[in-house]
Amino acid sequence: MCTRIKNCLAMSPFKHLILASLVLAGCAQTPVAPVAASAPDAAAPEAVAAIEPVLPNVELSSELLYEFLLAEFASQRGHQALAVEGSQELARLTRDPRLAKRAAQLALESGDMNRAVEAFRFWQETEPSALMATRILSSLLLRGGRLDEARIEFVKVLKSEEPAVGAVFMQLYTMAASYPDKAAVLQLMRELAAPYPQVAEAHWLVAQLATAALEEKLALSEVRRARELKPEWDAPVSLEAQLLNKSEPQKSLALLQRHLSVHPAAGGIRLQYARALLTQKQYQAAREEFQLLATASPDNVDLAFAIALISLQLNDLSGAELQFKAALLKGGKTQDVIEYFLGQLSEAREDEAEALTHYRGVTQGEYQLTAQLRMVYLLNKQGRLDDARAQLQQAQAVTPAQRVQVLVIEAQLLSEAKRSTEAYRVLEQGMVKLPDQPDLLYEAAMLADKLGKFDVSEKYLRRLIKLKPDHAHAYNALGYSLLERNVRIKEALALVERALQLTPDDFAIMDSVGWGYYRSGKLDESVAMLQRAFAGNPDPEIAAHLGEVLWIRGDRAEAAKVWQDSLKAHPDNAPLQAVMKRYMP
């Protein structure tokens, strides 16, 4: 008796080669059952009732078997174009739905969407009851932007699964949500949903897509209808609350609260409610909701962590510590984060030794560098500058920006310790390894100016301006340095005015411009600008400048009042003391 093709295909491709000559010799004229093809990877949910396809009665020939083997081997060896072409030709020759299905799968795997659409249409033609073909074809047409064609296929899918049509609408959302033309896909889905006015999922689908298309009025209308049809369903409540939160946050909270009063086990809604309370800064109520969630999920480290952070916000340090330690015992990927916040708590309690212990426990993750820098701060605060510098050198600075940050901090520590020459050397050495880093250039320029290296400072600032033409503070620093030395006043004034153009609300730069007007002999303009700066920021150095210009203009009583009031607030400010001593010895 002759072997049929379907039996041959149950074996491996290598066995096909062994049996091919026997099949060709003995079966060439015998009617055979069609080849069984495997299902596409993108399998859709099964139809409600499977219908066996009508199979053609096709005789085996050497050409047919050769074409099949060629397509299969081409697919296995990565020659997808050859596999697609061969499988489609074989399907056309036999009109076998299983071969058509295999051809559709290979076309889909090839990534050639046009060939895939053609192949799935042919599969539909050979097996009209194949719902999988219709599902995948509709998805392909949607992805290809062929919405009118997709609509026809989606209608078929919906009609074929009317007993479970709600689930189909939910699946439609996953396909439609990523479509780039939000208005167009919304219109398509509204047309598909229209025949199903009593299906809550259809209204929810339209509401979601209307939200994405910024049609909020439509979204609210549709999601409310979905909620009316399925009041126990959380999803419409969640979406309506999100929509309301933008303009009517209190109504959003009330909606979530009402749903929870009827469905207290709705964990997703409770979490949304807790987060909404946080947004409204109702910290106590938010903590209570998070605690309810934590009671229901006692092993959830994220909930314990959230409660701890809210406790911090409420200044409940003991409560925060309790929750952080509970989260730490639960383990998980947030351990380093918890150690960091425990360090913050210890700092708040002024227990620096414990803070250092917790910061050392941060051995990886997003807070590692921050924890190391907090250690540097605490060590320096304790007068342990060398230990602080050693800790800095161990800091996990990976990016250029982080490495610059570490260098700048080390220079600032040295500068505060009145070791400005060493600080400058640190920055100079850093610029060799990290050239043209704006923050490094700026800090080096400031230190160079402080050390009297004015040419070097100007060189760095001009380099910075070339790299970042909108760097307002570089213009201001260079201009102010010239003004302080009372040189190149016209150029200096132009520099600080340019800085003010770039950041018109910066009070320090207003002070520089006011000082530039003073150096230029424009006393009234200077007083006006300095008063504006001082009103925005009553800094003692601005007070020193304002008082000096008022004194020179002849308003000595007003100048004295500005100085004396500022001195009361800042009794140790050296620049203020110096100018008062000069004019009021």
mmCIF file of C-alpha atoms in Angstrom, residues 347-473:
data_model
loop_
_atom_site.group_PDB
_atom_site.id
_atom_site.type_symbol
_atom_site.label_atom_id
_atom_site.label_comp_id
_atom_site.label_asym_id
_atom_site.label_seq_id
_atom_site.Cartn_x
_atom_site.Cartn_y
_atom_site.Cartn_z
ATOM 1 C CA GLU A 347 21.016 62.056 59.770
ATOM 2 C CA ALA A 348 17.680 63.634 60.708
ATOM 3 C CA ARG A 349 18.167 62.280 64.233
ATOM 4 C CA GLU A 350 21.759 63.600 64.141
ATOM 5 C CA ASP A 351 23.128 60.094 64.651
ATOM 6 C CA GLU A 352 25.992 60.444 62.191
ATOM 7 C CA ALA A 353 27.705 57.171 63.119
ATOM 8 C CA GLU A 354 24.567 55.167 62.343
ATOM 9 C CA ALA A 355 24.026 57.190 59.189
ATOM 10 C CA LEU A 356 27.511 56.259 57.972
ATOM 11 C CA THR A 357 26.783 52.594 58.701
ATOM 12 C CA HIS A 358 23.607 52.656 56.615
ATOM 13 C CA TYR A 359 25.234 54.560 53.763
ATOM 14 C CA ARG A 360 28.011 51.953 53.650
ATOM 15 C CA GLY A 361 25.242 49.378 53.187
ATOM 16 C CA VAL A 362 24.295 50.929 49.843
ATOM 17 C CA THR A 363 26.499 48.796 47.604
ATOM 18 C CA GLN A 364 24.726 49.173 44.261
ATOM 19 C CA GLY A 365 21.809 50.784 42.474
ATOM 20 C CA GLU A 366 20.652 54.312 41.814
ATOM 21 C CA TYR A 367 21.453 55.616 45.303
ATOM 22 C CA GLN A 368 24.997 54.238 45.564
ATOM 23 C CA LEU A 369 26.826 57.384 44.454
ATOM 24 C CA THR A 370 24.465 59.628 46.443
ATOM 25 C CA ALA A 371 25.094 57.559 49.582
ATOM 26 C CA GLN A 372 28.841 57.767 49.051
ATOM 27 C CA LEU A 373 28.646 61.528 48.698
ATOM 28 C CA ARG A 374 26.595 61.763 51.903
ATOM 29 C CA MET A 375 29.415 59.843 53.602
ATOM 30 C CA VAL A 376 31.892 62.390 52.244
ATOM 31 C CA TYR A 377 29.775 65.214 53.663
ATOM 32 C CA LEU A 378 29.529 63.610 57.103
ATOM 33 C CA LEU A 379 33.222 62.774 57.289
ATOM 34 C CA ASN A 380 34.167 66.315 56.327
ATOM 35 C CA LYS A 381 31.650 67.704 58.838
ATOM 36 C CA GLN A 382 33.462 65.709 61.524
ATOM 37 C CA GLY A 383 36.738 67.366 60.518
ATOM 38 C CA ARG A 384 38.029 64.248 58.759
ATOM 39 C CA LEU A 385 38.955 65.889 55.457
ATOM 40 C CA ASP A 386 41.507 63.255 54.481
ATOM 41 C CA ASP A 387 38.995 60.462 55.108
ATOM 42 C CA ALA A 388 36.393 62.391 53.115
ATOM 43 C CA ARG A 389 38.809 62.722 50.184
ATOM 44 C CA ALA A 390 39.678 59.027 50.392
ATOM 45 C CA GLN A 391 35.957 58.191 50.275
ATOM 46 C CA LEU A 392 35.571 60.431 47.241
ATOM 47 C CA GLN A 393 38.286 58.533 45.422
ATOM 48 C CA GLN A 394 36.331 55.314 46.022
ATOM 49 C CA ALA A 395 33.066 56.802 44.767
ATOM 50 C CA GLN A 396 31.379 54.862 41.981
ATOM 51 C CA ALA A 397 31.458 57.704 39.473
ATOM 52 C CA VAL A 398 30.816 56.102 36.096
ATOM 53 C CA THR A 399 29.679 58.806 33.703
ATOM 54 C CA PRO A 400 31.738 61.901 32.853
ATOM 55 C CA ALA A 401 29.142 64.050 34.639
ATOM 56 C CA GLN A 402 29.526 61.988 37.820
ATOM 57 C CA ARG A 403 33.316 62.153 37.626
ATOM 58 C CA VAL A 404 33.121 65.923 37.235
ATOM 59 C CA GLN A 405 30.808 66.079 40.250
ATOM 60 C CA VAL A 406 33.331 64.176 42.378
ATOM 61 C CA LEU A 407 36.193 66.460 41.309
ATOM 62 C CA VAL A 408 34.177 69.607 41.996
ATOM 63 C CA ILE A 409 33.191 68.350 45.467
ATOM 64 C CA GLU A 410 36.823 67.585 46.324
ATOM 65 C CA ALA A 411 37.873 71.064 45.180
ATOM 66 C CA GLN A 412 35.096 72.658 47.238
ATOM 67 C CA LEU A 413 36.156 70.724 50.362
ATOM 68 C CA LEU A 414 39.737 71.904 49.924
ATOM 69 C CA SER A 415 38.645 75.455 49.215
ATOM 70 C CA GLU A 416 36.476 75.545 52.349
ATOM 71 C CA ALA A 417 39.527 74.337 54.286
ATOM 72 C CA LYS A 418 41.425 77.339 52.890
ATOM 73 C CA ARG A 419 43.549 75.097 50.675
ATOM 74 C CA SER A 420 42.593 76.857 47.473
ATOM 75 C CA THR A 421 45.874 76.087 45.680
ATOM 76 C CA GLU A 422 45.347 72.351 46.203
ATOM 77 C CA ALA A 423 41.737 72.715 45.120
ATOM 78 C CA TYR A 424 42.812 74.428 41.919
ATOM 79 C CA ARG A 425 45.375 71.675 41.266
ATOM 80 C CA VAL A 426 42.640 69.019 41.607
ATOM 81 C CA LEU A 427 40.550 70.761 38.976
ATOM 82 C CA GLU A 428 43.502 71.294 36.627
ATOM 83 C CA GLN A 429 44.421 67.618 36.808
ATOM 84 C CA GLY A 430 40.804 66.711 36.243
ATOM 85 C CA MET A 431 40.620 68.823 33.090
ATOM 86 C CA VAL A 432 43.477 66.803 31.580
ATOM 87 C CA LYS A 433 41.353 63.636 31.767
ATOM 88 C CA LEU A 434 38.014 65.366 31.233
ATOM 89 C CA PRO A 435 38.589 68.237 28.819
ATOM 90 C CA ASP A 436 35.863 70.677 27.844
ATOM 91 C CA GLN A 437 33.502 69.698 30.661
ATOM 92 C CA PRO A 438 31.437 72.864 31.352
ATOM 93 C CA ASP A 439 31.122 72.456 35.125
ATOM 94 C CA LEU A 440 34.826 71.729 35.467
ATOM 95 C CA LEU A 441 35.768 74.762 33.372
ATOM 96 C CA TYR A 442 33.495 77.005 35.412
ATOM 97 C CA GLU A 443 34.765 75.830 38.801
ATOM 98 C CA ALA A 444 38.387 76.078 37.673
ATOM 99 C CA ALA A 445 37.744 79.606 36.383
ATOM 100 C CA MET A 446 36.224 80.664 39.702
ATOM 101 C CA LEU A 447 39.173 79.312 41.671
ATOM 102 C CA ALA A 448 41.681 80.829 39.261
ATOM 103 C CA ASP A 449 40.009 84.217 39.739
ATOM 104 C CA LYS A 450 40.112 83.786 43.515
ATOM 105 C CA LEU A 451 43.853 83.003 43.316
ATOM 106 C CA GLY A 452 44.504 86.060 41.163
ATOM 107 C CA LYS A 453 45.092 84.044 37.986
ATOM 108 C CA PHE A 454 42.863 86.392 35.999
ATOM 109 C CA ASP A 455 44.228 85.513 32.549
ATOM 110 C CA VAL A 456 43.698 81.807 33.219
ATOM 111 C CA SER A 457 40.206 82.448 34.559
ATOM 112 C CA GLU A 458 39.279 84.469 31.475
ATOM 113 C CA LYS A 459 40.691 81.766 29.192
ATOM 114 C CA TYR A 460 38.537 79.093 30.851
ATOM 115 C CA LEU A 461 35.404 81.262 30.801
ATOM 116 C CA ARG A 462 35.808 82.175 27.146
ATOM 117 C CA ARG A 463 36.319 78.499 26.330
ATOM 118 C CA LEU A 464 33.129 77.730 28.242
ATOM 119 C CA ILE A 465 31.216 80.453 26.358
ATOM 120 C CA LYS A 466 32.436 78.978 23.070
ATOM 121 C CA LEU A 467 31.247 75.517 24.110
ATOM 122 C CA LYS A 468 27.946 76.784 25.556
ATOM 123 C CA PRO A 469 26.980 80.168 24.089
ATOM 124 C CA ASP A 470 23.908 80.286 26.339
ATOM 125 C CA HIS A 471 25.849 79.772 29.608
ATOM 126 C CA ALA A 472 24.636 82.895 31.430
ATOM 127 C CA HIS A 473 26.827 82.408 34.482
#
